[in-house]
CSV table of C-alpha atoms and ligand atoms in Angstrom, one decimal:
chain,number,residue,atom,x,y,z
X,13,MET,CA,0.2,0.0,0.4
X,14,SER,CA,1.6,3.3,-0.8
X,15,ALA,CA,2.1,5.8,2.0
X,16,THR,CA,-1.1,7.9,0.1
X,17,ASN,CA,-3.3,5.1,0.8
X,18,GLN,CA,-2.3,4.9,4.6
X,19,MET,CA,-3.4,8.3,5.2
X,20,THR,CA,-6.5,10.4,6.0
X,21,ALA,CA,-7.1,13.1,3.5
X,22,PRO,CA,-5.3,16.1,4.3
X,23,ARG,CA,-6.9,19.6,5.2
X,24,PRO,CA,-7.9,21.5,2.1
X,25,ALA,CA,-5.1,23.9,0.9
X,26,ASP,CA,-7.0,26.9,1.9
X,27,GLU,CA,-8.3,26.4,4.8
X,28,PHE,CA,-4.4,25.0,5.6
X,29,VAL,CA,-3.5,28.4,5.0
X,30,ARG,CA,-5.8,29.6,6.9
X,31,ASP,CA,-4.5,28.1,10.1
X,32,LEU,CA,-1.3,29.3,9.3
X,33,LEU,CA,-1.9,33.2,9.1
X,34,ARG,CA,-3.4,32.2,12.6
X,35,VAL,CA,-0.8,30.5,14.5
X,36,PRO,CA,2.0,32.2,16.4
X,37,ALA,CA,5.3,32.2,14.1
X,38,GLN,CA,7.3,29.8,16.2
X,39,GLU,CA,4.4,26.9,15.1
X,40,ARG,CA,4.4,27.9,11.7
X,41,ALA,CA,7.4,25.8,10.5
X,42,ALA,CA,6.5,22.7,12.2
X,43,LEU,CA,3.1,22.8,10.5
X,44,ILE,CA,4.7,23.8,7.3
X,45,LEU,CA,7.0,20.9,7.5
X,46,GLY,CA,4.4,18.4,8.4
X,47,ARG,CA,2.3,19.1,6.1
X,48,LEU,CA,4.8,19.3,3.3
X,49,ARG,CA,6.3,16.0,4.2
X,50,GLU,CA,2.7,14.3,3.9
X,51,GLU,CA,2.6,15.6,0.2
X,52,LEU,CA,6.1,14.6,-1.0
X,53,ALA,CA,5.7,11.3,0.6
X,54,GLY,CA,2.6,10.7,-1.2
X,55,LEU,CA,4.1,11.8,-4.1
X,56,VAL,CA,7.2,10.0,-4.5
X,57,ASN,CA,5.8,6.9,-2.8
X,58,VAL,CA,7.8,6.7,1.0
X,59,ARG,CA,6.6,6.9,4.5
X,60,PRO,CA,6.3,10.7,5.5
X,61,GLU,CA,8.8,9.6,8.5
X,62,ALA,CA,11.6,8.7,6.0
X,63,LEU,CA,11.4,12.7,5.4
X,64,GLN,CA,12.8,15.3,7.5
X,65,ALA,CA,14.3,18.7,8.1
X,66,ALA,CA,17.8,17.4,7.5
X,67,SER,CA,17.0,15.8,4.0
X,68,PRO,CA,18.9,17.3,1.3
X,69,ILE,CA,17.1,18.9,-2.0
X,70,PRO,CA,18.4,16.6,-4.2
X,71,ARG,CA,20.6,18.1,-7.0
X,72,ILE,CA,22.9,17.0,-10.5
X,73,ARG,CA,26.0,18.8,-12.2
X,74,LEU,CA,25.6,20.7,-15.0
X,75,ALA,CA,28.0,20.3,-18.1
X,76,ASP,CA,29.5,23.9,-16.9
X,77,GLY,CA,30.3,22.1,-13.3
X,78,SER,CA,27.6,23.7,-11.8
X,79,LEU,CA,25.2,22.1,-9.5
X,80,THR,CA,21.4,23.0,-10.0
X,81,VAL,CA,18.3,21.3,-8.3
X,82,HIS,CA,17.4,18.0,-10.0
X,83,PRO,CA,14.4,18.4,-12.8
X,84,GLN,CA,12.1,15.7,-11.1
X,85,ALA,CA,12.9,17.0,-7.1
X,86,LEU,CA,11.9,20.7,-8.8
X,87,GLN,CA,8.5,19.4,-10.3
X,88,VAL,CA,7.8,17.1,-7.2
X,89,LEU,CA,8.5,20.1,-4.5
X,90,GLN,CA,6.9,23.0,-7.1
X,91,THR,CA,3.7,20.1,-7.2
X,92,ALA,CA,3.3,19.7,-3.2
X,93,LEU,CA,4.0,23.2,-2.7
X,94,HIS,CA,1.1,24.3,-4.5
X,95,ARG,CA,-0.9,21.4,-3.0
X,96,SER,CA,-0.1,22.3,0.4
X,97,LEU,CA,0.2,26.3,0.5
X,98,ARG,CA,-0.9,26.9,-3.3
X,99,VAL,CA,2.3,28.6,-3.8
X,100,GLN,CA,5.1,28.8,-6.7
X,101,ILE,CA,8.5,28.1,-6.3
X,102,TYR,CA,11.2,28.7,-8.4
X,103,LEU,CA,14.5,26.9,-9.5
X,104,GLN,CA,16.5,29.8,-8.7
X,105,GLU,CA,14.9,30.2,-5.6
X,106,LEU,CA,15.6,26.3,-4.8
X,107,ASN,CA,19.0,26.0,-5.9
X,108,ALA,CA,19.7,28.5,-3.4
X,109,LEU,CA,17.9,25.7,-0.4
X,110,ALA,CA,20.1,22.9,0.5
X,111,THR,CA,17.4,20.8,2.6
X,112,LEU,CA,13.8,20.4,3.3
X,113,GLY,CA,14.3,22.2,6.7
X,114,GLN,CA,15.9,25.3,4.8
X,115,LEU,CA,13.0,25.7,2.5
X,116,VAL,CA,10.7,25.4,5.2
X,117,ALA,CA,12.7,28.3,7.1
X,118,TYR,CA,12.4,30.2,3.6
X,119,LEU,CA,8.7,30.2,3.0
X,120,ALA,CA,7.5,30.6,6.7
X,121,PRO,CA,7.8,34.6,6.9
X,122,GLU,CA,5.4,34.3,4.1
X,123,PHE,CA,2.3,33.5,6.1
X,124,GLU,CA,2.2,36.5,8.4
X,125,ALA,CA,-1.1,38.0,8.2
X,126,PRO,CA,-0.7,41.7,6.7
X,127,PRO,CA,-0.9,44.7,9.4
X,128,ALA,CA,-4.2,46.8,9.5
X,129,THR,CA,-4.5,49.1,6.8
X,130,GLY,CA,-3.8,52.4,6.7
X,131,GLY,CA,-5.8,53.2,3.6
X,132,ALA,CA,-4.7,53.9,0.2
X,133,PRO,CA,-0.8,53.4,-0.8
X,134,GLU,CA,0.8,56.4,-2.3
X,135,ILE,CA,1.7,56.6,-5.7
X,136,ARG,CA,5.1,57.2,-5.7
X,137,PRO,CA,6.5,60.0,-8.2
X,138,TRP,CA,8.6,58.2,-10.8
X,139,PRO,CA,12.2,59.1,-10.1
X,140,HIS,CA,13.4,58.7,-13.8
X,141,PRO,CA,10.7,61.2,-15.3
X,142,TRP,CA,11.6,62.2,-18.9
X,143,SER,CA,13.3,65.6,-18.9
X,144,GLY,CA,11.9,66.0,-23.1
X,145,SER,CA,15.2,67.7,-23.5
X,146,VAL,CA,16.8,64.8,-25.7
X,147,GLY,CA,15.4,62.1,-27.9
X,148,GLY,CA,14.3,64.7,-31.0
X,149,PRO,CA,10.3,64.9,-32.2
X,150,PRO,CA,7.8,62.7,-30.8
X,151,VAL,CA,7.2,58.8,-32.4
X,152,SER,CA,4.1,57.6,-34.2
X,153,ASN,CA,2.9,54.1,-34.6
X,154,VAL,CA,3.1,53.2,-31.0
X,155,ALA,CA,0.1,51.7,-28.7
X,156,LEU,CA,0.7,50.7,-25.6
X,157,ILE,CA,-1.2,47.9,-23.0
X,158,LEU,CA,-1.5,49.5,-19.5
X,159,SER,CA,-2.4,47.0,-17.0
X,160,SER,CA,-1.6,45.6,-13.4
X,161,PRO,CA,0.8,42.2,-13.5
X,162,ARG,CA,-1.3,39.5,-13.7
X,163,SER,CA,-4.3,40.7,-15.4
X,164,GLY,CA,-3.7,38.4,-18.8
X,165,SER,CA,-1.8,41.2,-20.7
X,166,THR,CA,0.6,38.2,-22.3
X,167,LEU,CA,-2.6,36.4,-23.6
X,168,LEU,CA,-3.4,40.2,-25.2
X,169,ARG,CA,-0.1,40.8,-26.2
X,170,ALA,CA,0.0,37.2,-27.6
X,171,MET,CA,-3.5,37.1,-29.3
X,172,LEU,CA,-2.2,40.9,-31.0
X,173,HIS,CA,1.2,39.9,-32.3
X,174,GLY,CA,-0.9,37.3,-34.4
X,175,HIS,CA,-2.6,40.5,-36.6
X,176,PRO,CA,-0.2,41.0,-39.3
X,177,ARG,CA,-0.6,44.9,-39.0
X,178,LEU,CA,0.6,44.3,-35.2
X,179,PHE,CA,3.6,44.3,-33.7
X,180,ALA,CA,3.9,42.7,-29.9
X,181,PRO,CA,6.7,41.6,-28.2
X,182,PRO,CA,7.6,40.8,-25.1
X,183,GLU,CA,7.6,43.6,-22.0
X,184,LEU,CA,9.8,46.1,-23.7
X,185,ASN,CA,10.6,48.5,-20.2
X,186,LEU,CA,11.7,50.8,-22.1
X,187,MET,CA,9.5,54.1,-21.9
X,188,ALA,CA,10.4,53.9,-17.6
X,189,PHE,CA,13.5,55.7,-18.4
X,190,GLU,CA,14.5,57.9,-20.3
X,191,THR,CA,18.0,57.0,-21.1
X,192,MET,CA,19.4,53.6,-22.1
X,193,GLY,CA,22.4,54.3,-19.5
X,194,GLN,CA,19.6,55.0,-17.1
X,195,ARG,CA,17.4,52.0,-18.1
X,196,ALA,CA,20.7,49.5,-17.4
X,197,HIS,CA,21.5,50.7,-14.4
X,198,TRP,CA,18.2,51.0,-12.5
X,199,PHE,CA,18.0,46.9,-14.0
X,200,SER,CA,21.6,45.9,-12.3
X,201,GLU,CA,20.8,47.9,-9.3
X,202,ARG,CA,17.9,45.7,-8.6
X,203,GLY,CA,19.5,42.8,-9.6
X,204,CYS,CA,16.4,42.5,-12.0
X,205,GLY,CA,18.3,42.2,-15.8
X,206,TRP,CA,15.9,39.9,-16.6
X,207,LEU,CA,13.5,42.8,-17.2
X,208,ALA,CA,15.2,44.0,-20.3
X,209,LYS,CA,15.2,40.4,-22.0
X,210,GLY,CA,12.0,41.7,-24.2
X,211,LEU,CA,13.7,44.3,-26.1
X,212,VAL,CA,16.4,42.1,-27.1
X,213,THR,CA,13.6,39.0,-28.9
X,214,ALA,CA,12.0,42.4,-30.1
X,215,LEU,CA,15.0,44.0,-31.7
X,216,ALA,CA,15.8,40.7,-33.1
X,217,ALA,CA,12.8,40.4,-34.5
X,218,ALA,CA,11.9,43.8,-36.1
X,219,HIS,CA,14.8,44.0,-37.7
X,220,ARG,CA,15.2,40.1,-38.3
X,221,MET,CA,19.0,40.3,-36.8
X,222,PRO,CA,20.4,37.1,-34.8
X,223,GLU,CA,20.1,37.5,-30.7
X,224,ALA,CA,23.4,38.3,-30.3
X,225,ALA,CA,23.2,41.2,-33.0
X,226,ALA,CA,20.6,42.3,-31.0
X,227,ARG,CA,22.1,42.3,-28.0
X,228,ASP,CA,25.3,44.0,-29.1
X,229,GLN,CA,23.2,47.2,-30.6
X,230,ILE,CA,21.5,47.3,-27.2
X,231,ARG,CA,25.2,47.4,-25.2
X,232,GLN,CA,26.2,50.0,-27.6
X,233,TRP,CA,22.8,51.6,-26.8
X,234,GLU,CA,23.6,51.8,-23.5
X,235,THR,CA,27.1,52.9,-23.5
X,236,THR,CA,25.8,55.7,-25.5
X,237,ASP,CA,23.5,56.4,-23.1
X,238,THR,CA,21.3,56.4,-25.9
X,239,PRO,CA,17.4,58.4,-25.0
X,240,VAL,CA,15.0,56.0,-25.2
X,241,ILE,CA,12.8,56.9,-27.7
X,242,ASP,CA,15.3,56.6,-30.2
X,243,VAL,CA,15.3,52.7,-29.2
X,244,TYR,CA,11.4,53.3,-30.2
X,245,ARG,CA,12.3,54.9,-33.4
X,246,SER,CA,14.6,51.9,-34.3
X,247,LEU,CA,11.6,49.4,-33.3
X,248,VAL,CA,9.0,51.6,-35.3
X,249,ALA,CA,11.4,51.7,-38.3
X,250,GLY,CA,12.4,47.8,-38.3
X,251,CYS,CA,8.2,46.5,-37.6
X,252,GLY,CA,6.8,49.1,-40.0
X,253,PRO,CA,4.2,49.3,-41.4
X,254,ALA,CA,3.1,47.2,-38.5
X,255,LEU,CA,1.8,49.1,-35.0
X,256,LEU,CA,4.3,48.8,-32.6
X,257,VAL,CA,2.4,47.1,-29.3
X,258,ASP,CA,4.1,47.9,-25.8
X,259,LYS,CA,2.7,45.8,-22.8
X,260,SER,CA,4.6,46.7,-20.0
X,261,PRO,CA,3.2,46.2,-16.3
X,262,LEU,CA,6.1,48.0,-15.3
X,263,TYR,CA,4.9,51.4,-17.0
X,264,ALA,CA,1.6,51.2,-14.3
X,265,THR,CA,4.2,51.3,-11.0
X,266,HIS,CA,4.3,55.3,-10.7
X,267,ASP,CA,3.3,58.2,-12.4
X,268,GLY,CA,5.6,58.7,-14.8
X,269,CYS,CA,5.6,56.3,-17.7
X,270,ILE,CA,2.0,57.6,-18.7
X,271,LEU,CA,2.7,61.0,-18.8
X,272,SER,CA,6.2,60.6,-20.8
X,273,ALA,CA,4.3,58.5,-23.6
X,274,LEU,CA,1.8,61.2,-23.8
X,275,ALA,CA,4.4,63.7,-24.6
X,276,HIS,CA,6.5,62.0,-26.8
X,277,PHE,CA,4.5,60.0,-29.0
X,278,GLU,CA,2.4,61.1,-31.7
X,279,ASN,CA,-1.2,59.4,-32.1
X,280,VAL,CA,-0.5,56.8,-29.3
X,281,ARG,CA,-3.6,54.4,-28.9
X,282,LEU,CA,-3.8,53.1,-24.8
X,283,ILE,CA,-5.4,50.2,-23.9
X,284,HIS,CA,-6.5,49.9,-19.9
X,285,LEU,CA,-6.4,45.9,-19.3
X,286,VAL,CA,-8.1,45.6,-16.0
X,287,ARG,CA,-8.7,41.9,-14.4
X,288,HIS,CA,-10.6,41.6,-11.4
X,289,PRO,CA,-8.6,41.8,-7.8
X,290,HIS,CA,-10.1,38.8,-6.4
X,291,ALA,CA,-8.4,36.9,-9.5
X,292,VAL,CA,-4.9,39.1,-9.4
X,293,ILE,CA,-4.4,39.1,-5.9
X,294,GLU,CA,-4.8,35.6,-5.7
X,295,SER,CA,-2.7,34.9,-8.5
X,296,LEU,CA,0.1,37.6,-7.3
X,297,VAL,CA,0.2,35.5,-4.1
X,298,ARG,CA,0.4,32.0,-5.8
X,299,MET,CA,3.1,33.5,-8.0
X,300,ARG,CA,4.7,35.1,-5.2
X,301,PHE,CA,4.9,38.5,-6.7
X,302,ALA,CA,6.3,39.7,-3.0
X,303,ARG,CA,9.1,38.2,-2.7
X,304,VAL,CA,10.6,37.0,-6.1
X,305,TYR,CA,10.2,40.1,-7.6
X,306,ALA,CA,9.3,43.2,-5.7
X,307,GLN,CA,11.1,44.2,-2.4
X,308,GLY,CA,11.9,47.8,-2.5
X,309,TRP,CA,8.7,48.4,-4.8
X,310,PRO,CA,6.1,50.2,-4.5
X,311,GLY,CA,3.7,49.3,-2.5
X,312,TRP,CA,5.9,46.6,-1.6
X,313,SER,CA,4.8,44.6,2.2
X,314,PRO,CA,5.9,41.5,3.8
X,315,SER,CA,2.8,40.4,3.6
X,316,PRO,CA,1.8,39.1,-0.1
X,317,TRP,CA,-1.6,39.5,0.8
X,318,ARG,CA,-1.4,43.3,1.3
X,319,TYR,CA,1.3,43.8,-1.2
X,320,ALA,CA,-1.1,42.2,-3.6
X,321,ASP,CA,-3.6,44.3,-3.0
X,322,ASN,CA,-1.8,47.4,-3.2
X,323,VAL,CA,-0.4,46.1,-6.1
X,324,TRP,CA,-3.7,46.3,-8.2
X,325,TRP,CA,-5.0,49.2,-7.0
X,326,GLN,CA,-2.1,51.6,-7.2
X,327,ALA,CA,-1.6,50.1,-10.9
X,328,ASN,CA,-5.1,50.6,-12.0
X,329,GLU,CA,-5.6,53.7,-10.4
X,330,ASN,CA,-2.4,55.1,-11.7
X,331,ILE,CA,-3.5,54.3,-15.2
X,332,ARG,CA,-7.1,55.5,-14.6
X,333,THR,CA,-5.9,58.9,-13.1
X,334,LEU,CA,-3.5,59.6,-15.7
X,335,LEU,CA,-5.6,58.5,-18.8
X,336,GLU,CA,-8.2,61.1,-17.7
X,337,GLN,CA,-5.4,63.2,-19.3
X,338,ALA,CA,-5.1,61.7,-22.5
X,339,PRO,CA,-6.9,62.9,-25.6
X,340,PRO,CA,-10.3,61.3,-25.9
X,341,GLY,CA,-10.4,59.0,-27.9
X,342,SER,CA,-7.1,57.7,-27.7
X,343,GLN,CA,-8.1,55.0,-25.0
X,344,CYS,CA,-10.0,52.3,-24.3
X,345,THR,CA,-10.5,49.8,-21.8
X,346,VAL,CA,-10.5,46.2,-21.9
X,347,ARG,CA,-11.5,43.8,-19.0
X,348,PHE,CA,-9.9,40.9,-19.1
X,349,GLU,CA,-13.1,38.7,-18.3
X,350,ASP,CA,-14.9,39.8,-21.2
X,351,LEU,CA,-11.8,38.9,-23.3
X,352,LEU,CA,-11.4,35.3,-22.6
X,353,ALA,CA,-15.9,35.1,-22.7
X,354,ARG,CA,-16.4,36.8,-26.0
X,355,PRO,CA,-12.7,36.9,-27.6
X,356,ALA,CA,-13.7,37.8,-31.1
X,357,GLU,CA,-16.1,40.5,-30.2
X,358,VAL,CA,-13.4,42.0,-27.5
X,359,ALA,CA,-10.5,41.2,-29.9
X,360,ALA,CA,-12.7,43.3,-32.6
X,361,ASP,CA,-13.4,45.9,-30.5
X,362,VAL,CA,-9.4,46.1,-29.3
X,363,CYS,CA,-8.6,46.0,-33.5
X,364,ARG,CA,-11.1,49.1,-34.4
X,365,HIS,CA,-9.2,50.9,-31.3
X,366,LEU,CA,-5.9,50.2,-32.8
X,367,GLY,CA,-6.5,51.5,-36.4
X,368,VAL,CA,-6.5,48.2,-38.1
X,369,ASP,CA,-9.3,45.7,-39.4
X,370,TYR,CA,-10.1,42.8,-37.5
X,371,HIS,CA,-8.0,39.5,-38.9
X,372,PRO,CA,-8.7,36.0,-37.1
X,373,GLY,CA,-5.1,35.7,-36.3
X,374,VAL,CA,-5.8,37.4,-33.0
X,375,LEU,CA,-8.2,34.3,-31.9
X,376,THR,CA,-5.1,32.0,-32.1
X,377,PRO,CA,-2.2,33.0,-29.1
X,378,TYR,CA,-1.0,29.9,-29.5
X,379,ASP,CA,-0.3,29.6,-33.4
X,380,GLY,CA,3.0,30.2,-35.1
X,381,ASN,CA,5.9,32.4,-33.7
X,382,ARG,CA,4.4,35.0,-31.0
X,383,LEU,CA,7.5,35.2,-29.7
X,384,ALA,CA,6.6,33.6,-26.3
X,385,SER,CA,8.9,33.2,-23.6
X,386,THR,CA,9.9,29.7,-23.1
X,387,GLY,CA,11.7,30.7,-19.8
X,388,ALA,CA,14.7,28.7,-21.3
X,389,SER,CA,17.3,31.7,-20.7
X,390,ALA,CA,18.5,32.1,-17.1
X,391,GLY,CA,16.5,34.2,-14.6
X,392,PRO,CA,12.8,34.5,-14.1
X,393,THR,CA,10.9,34.4,-17.2
X,394,LEU,CA,9.6,37.6,-18.7
X,395,GLY,CA,5.5,37.7,-19.2
X,396,ASP,CA,3.8,35.2,-17.6
X,397,PRO,CA,6.3,32.2,-17.2
X,398,ASN,CA,2.8,29.8,-17.6
X,399,PHE,CA,1.6,31.0,-20.6
X,400,LEU,CA,2.7,28.2,-22.7
X,401,GLN,CA,1.0,25.6,-20.7
X,402,HIS,CA,-2.8,27.0,-21.5
X,403,GLY,CA,-2.6,26.2,-25.3
X,404,ARG,CA,-6.1,28.2,-26.0
X,405,ILE,CA,-8.7,31.0,-25.1
X,406,GLU,CA,-9.7,29.4,-21.8
X,407,SER,CA,-13.1,31.2,-21.8
X,408,GLU,CA,-14.3,29.2,-18.5
X,409,ARG,CA,-11.9,31.2,-16.5
X,410,ALA,CA,-13.7,34.0,-17.2
X,411,THR,CA,-16.1,34.1,-13.9
X,412,GLU,CA,-13.3,32.2,-11.9
X,413,TRP,CA,-13.2,35.2,-10.0
X,414,ARG,CA,-16.3,34.7,-8.1
X,415,THR,CA,-14.7,31.2,-7.3
X,416,ILE,CA,-12.1,32.3,-5.0
X,417,ARG,CA,-11.8,32.9,-1.3
X,418,LEU,CA,-9.3,35.5,0.0
X,419,PRO,CA,-8.5,34.8,3.5
X,420,PHE,CA,-8.6,38.9,3.9
X,421,PRO,CA,-11.2,40.7,2.4
X,422,MET,CA,-9.9,43.3,0.2
X,423,THR,CA,-9.2,46.8,1.1
X,424,THR,CA,-12.2,49.5,0.7
X,425,HIS,CA,-10.4,51.3,-1.8
X,426,THR,CA,-9.5,48.6,-3.6
X,427,ARG,CA,-13.2,47.4,-3.8
X,428,GLU,CA,-14.4,51.0,-4.4
X,429,LEU,CA,-12.0,51.1,-7.7
X,430,ALA,CA,-13.2,47.5,-8.6
X,431,ALA,CA,-16.7,48.8,-8.8
X,432,ARG,CA,-16.0,51.4,-11.2
X,433,PHE,CA,-14.7,49.0,-13.4
X,434,GLY,CA,-18.2,47.9,-13.1
X,435,TYR,CA,-17.2,44.3,-11.3
X,436,ASP,CA,-19.7,42.9,-8.5
X,437,PRO,CA,-19.0,44.1,-5.2
X,438,VAL,CA,-17.5,40.6,-3.3
R,26,A3P,P1,-3.8,33.2,-13.2
R,26,A3P,O1,-2.4,33.0,-12.4
R,26,A3P,O2,-5.1,33.3,-12.4
R,26,A3P,O3,-3.7,31.5,-13.4
R,26,A3P,P2,-0.4,38.2,-17.4
R,26,A3P,O4,0.2,37.7,-18.7
R,26,A3P,O5,-0.8,39.9,-17.0
R,26,A3P,O6,1.2,38.1,-15.8
R,26,A3P,O7,-1.5,37.5,-16.7
R,26,A3P,C1,-1.4,36.1,-16.2
R,26,A3P,C2,-2.9,35.6,-16.0
R,26,A3P,O8,-3.3,35.4,-17.3
R,26,A3P,C3,-2.8,34.2,-15.4
R,26,A3P,O9,-3.9,34.3,-14.4
R,26,A3P,C4,-2.9,33.5,-16.3
R,26,A3P,O10,-3.3,32.0,-15.8
R,26,A3P,C5,-3.5,34.0,-17.4
R,26,A3P,N1,-3.8,33.5,-18.6
R,26,A3P,C6,-2.8,33.3,-19.6
R,26,A3P,N2,-2.6,32.8,-20.8
R,26,A3P,C7,-4.6,32.5,-20.3
R,26,A3P,C8,-5.2,31.6,-21.6
R,26,A3P,N3,-4.5,31.3,-22.5
R,26,A3P,N4,-6.5,31.4,-20.9
R,26,A3P,C9,-6.6,32.0,-20.2
R,26,A3P,N5,-5.9,32.7,-19.2
R,26,A3P,C10,-4.7,33.0,-19.3
């Protein structure tokens, strides 16, 4: 008989997480270890007693001599953590942890109840506003998808990239900076160089050049501190006559990026993509953005739930208020749930807004080369790391947010803003 068969069914993960959030910090690690051992024992068919805090996380040696977590162990641990705690763990994190006990100690602080809310977080001024003194005349033929992270932006981008008149590469993360030197410095200071990967893919595709040549070109732009607006100019020239669609959730974090767009792009088309905060908060917590991507970023909180609420509110409030300053007709709002439920109709509306005829290629986001990141290169994946696991537009997920039970109520300001986008009160 397998170890799983001998055990009573474990508490559902949502209830277990609620328990964790209630117990004192010193009890939490033991609870997590116990639950994780049970899940792992079932998956690898051993008795839970065989797995101890000191049990090593198996590794293999790569061709270059470095050690990495064994692919099977990675898969088993990811499954066990998803089943027990509803969270994702990443290879780069596991590579830094030697034993089960270390893994548990690493994760336990994330299950602290959030502090009482002190009202809406402030939207900080962007530390790199464009002075406007560099870069020459405005650029035309650019559209922006503005959204909080986890709002379905990778899917919308891949859909639009299927249109022959649209060029929608992985996130460029350009407009947040005035110059390429500033951009490179900001990424390296925060250890998030992976945010620069999308520009490499985009430049290579726009100019039909090898990625190595694109990387060289970007390095040269960084060394000469080329204005970012000139990089847009190069991309637009390369992908012309297609419209360049830049989806970069980074632009919604502060107030400066959207204003830069309004000042430096001519006739820019703006798409505000919103998703129900229940779904975004659940997704941000499950993907562990607070820990993996965002320490020191606006709205950051050690509580993943509070951070996720902050992110949704900040991004959407920021976009909403700044778009009030955009010319009428330059913007449209797309609800992700509508896109999932009625993809043809919503995609047709988006095409109209972008000034292109409808094309059926927008309904087959998994066909052909949509410049999807495979995650094969080092560091975190750009865009939704699970995008390729879907294979089709999953319309049935349009109402999923209704079934999500967050362990904490959303803040009042988030609830109120959601109502402005027509979402039912929850
Ligand atoms: P979940 O984490 O709730 O699953 P973004 O690209 O802005 O980061 O958004 C990611 C969200 O879009 C994820 O939500 C992901 O599942 C969802 N998504 C991506 N591709 C999808 C598809 N083909 N059908 C339905 N949802 C999809």
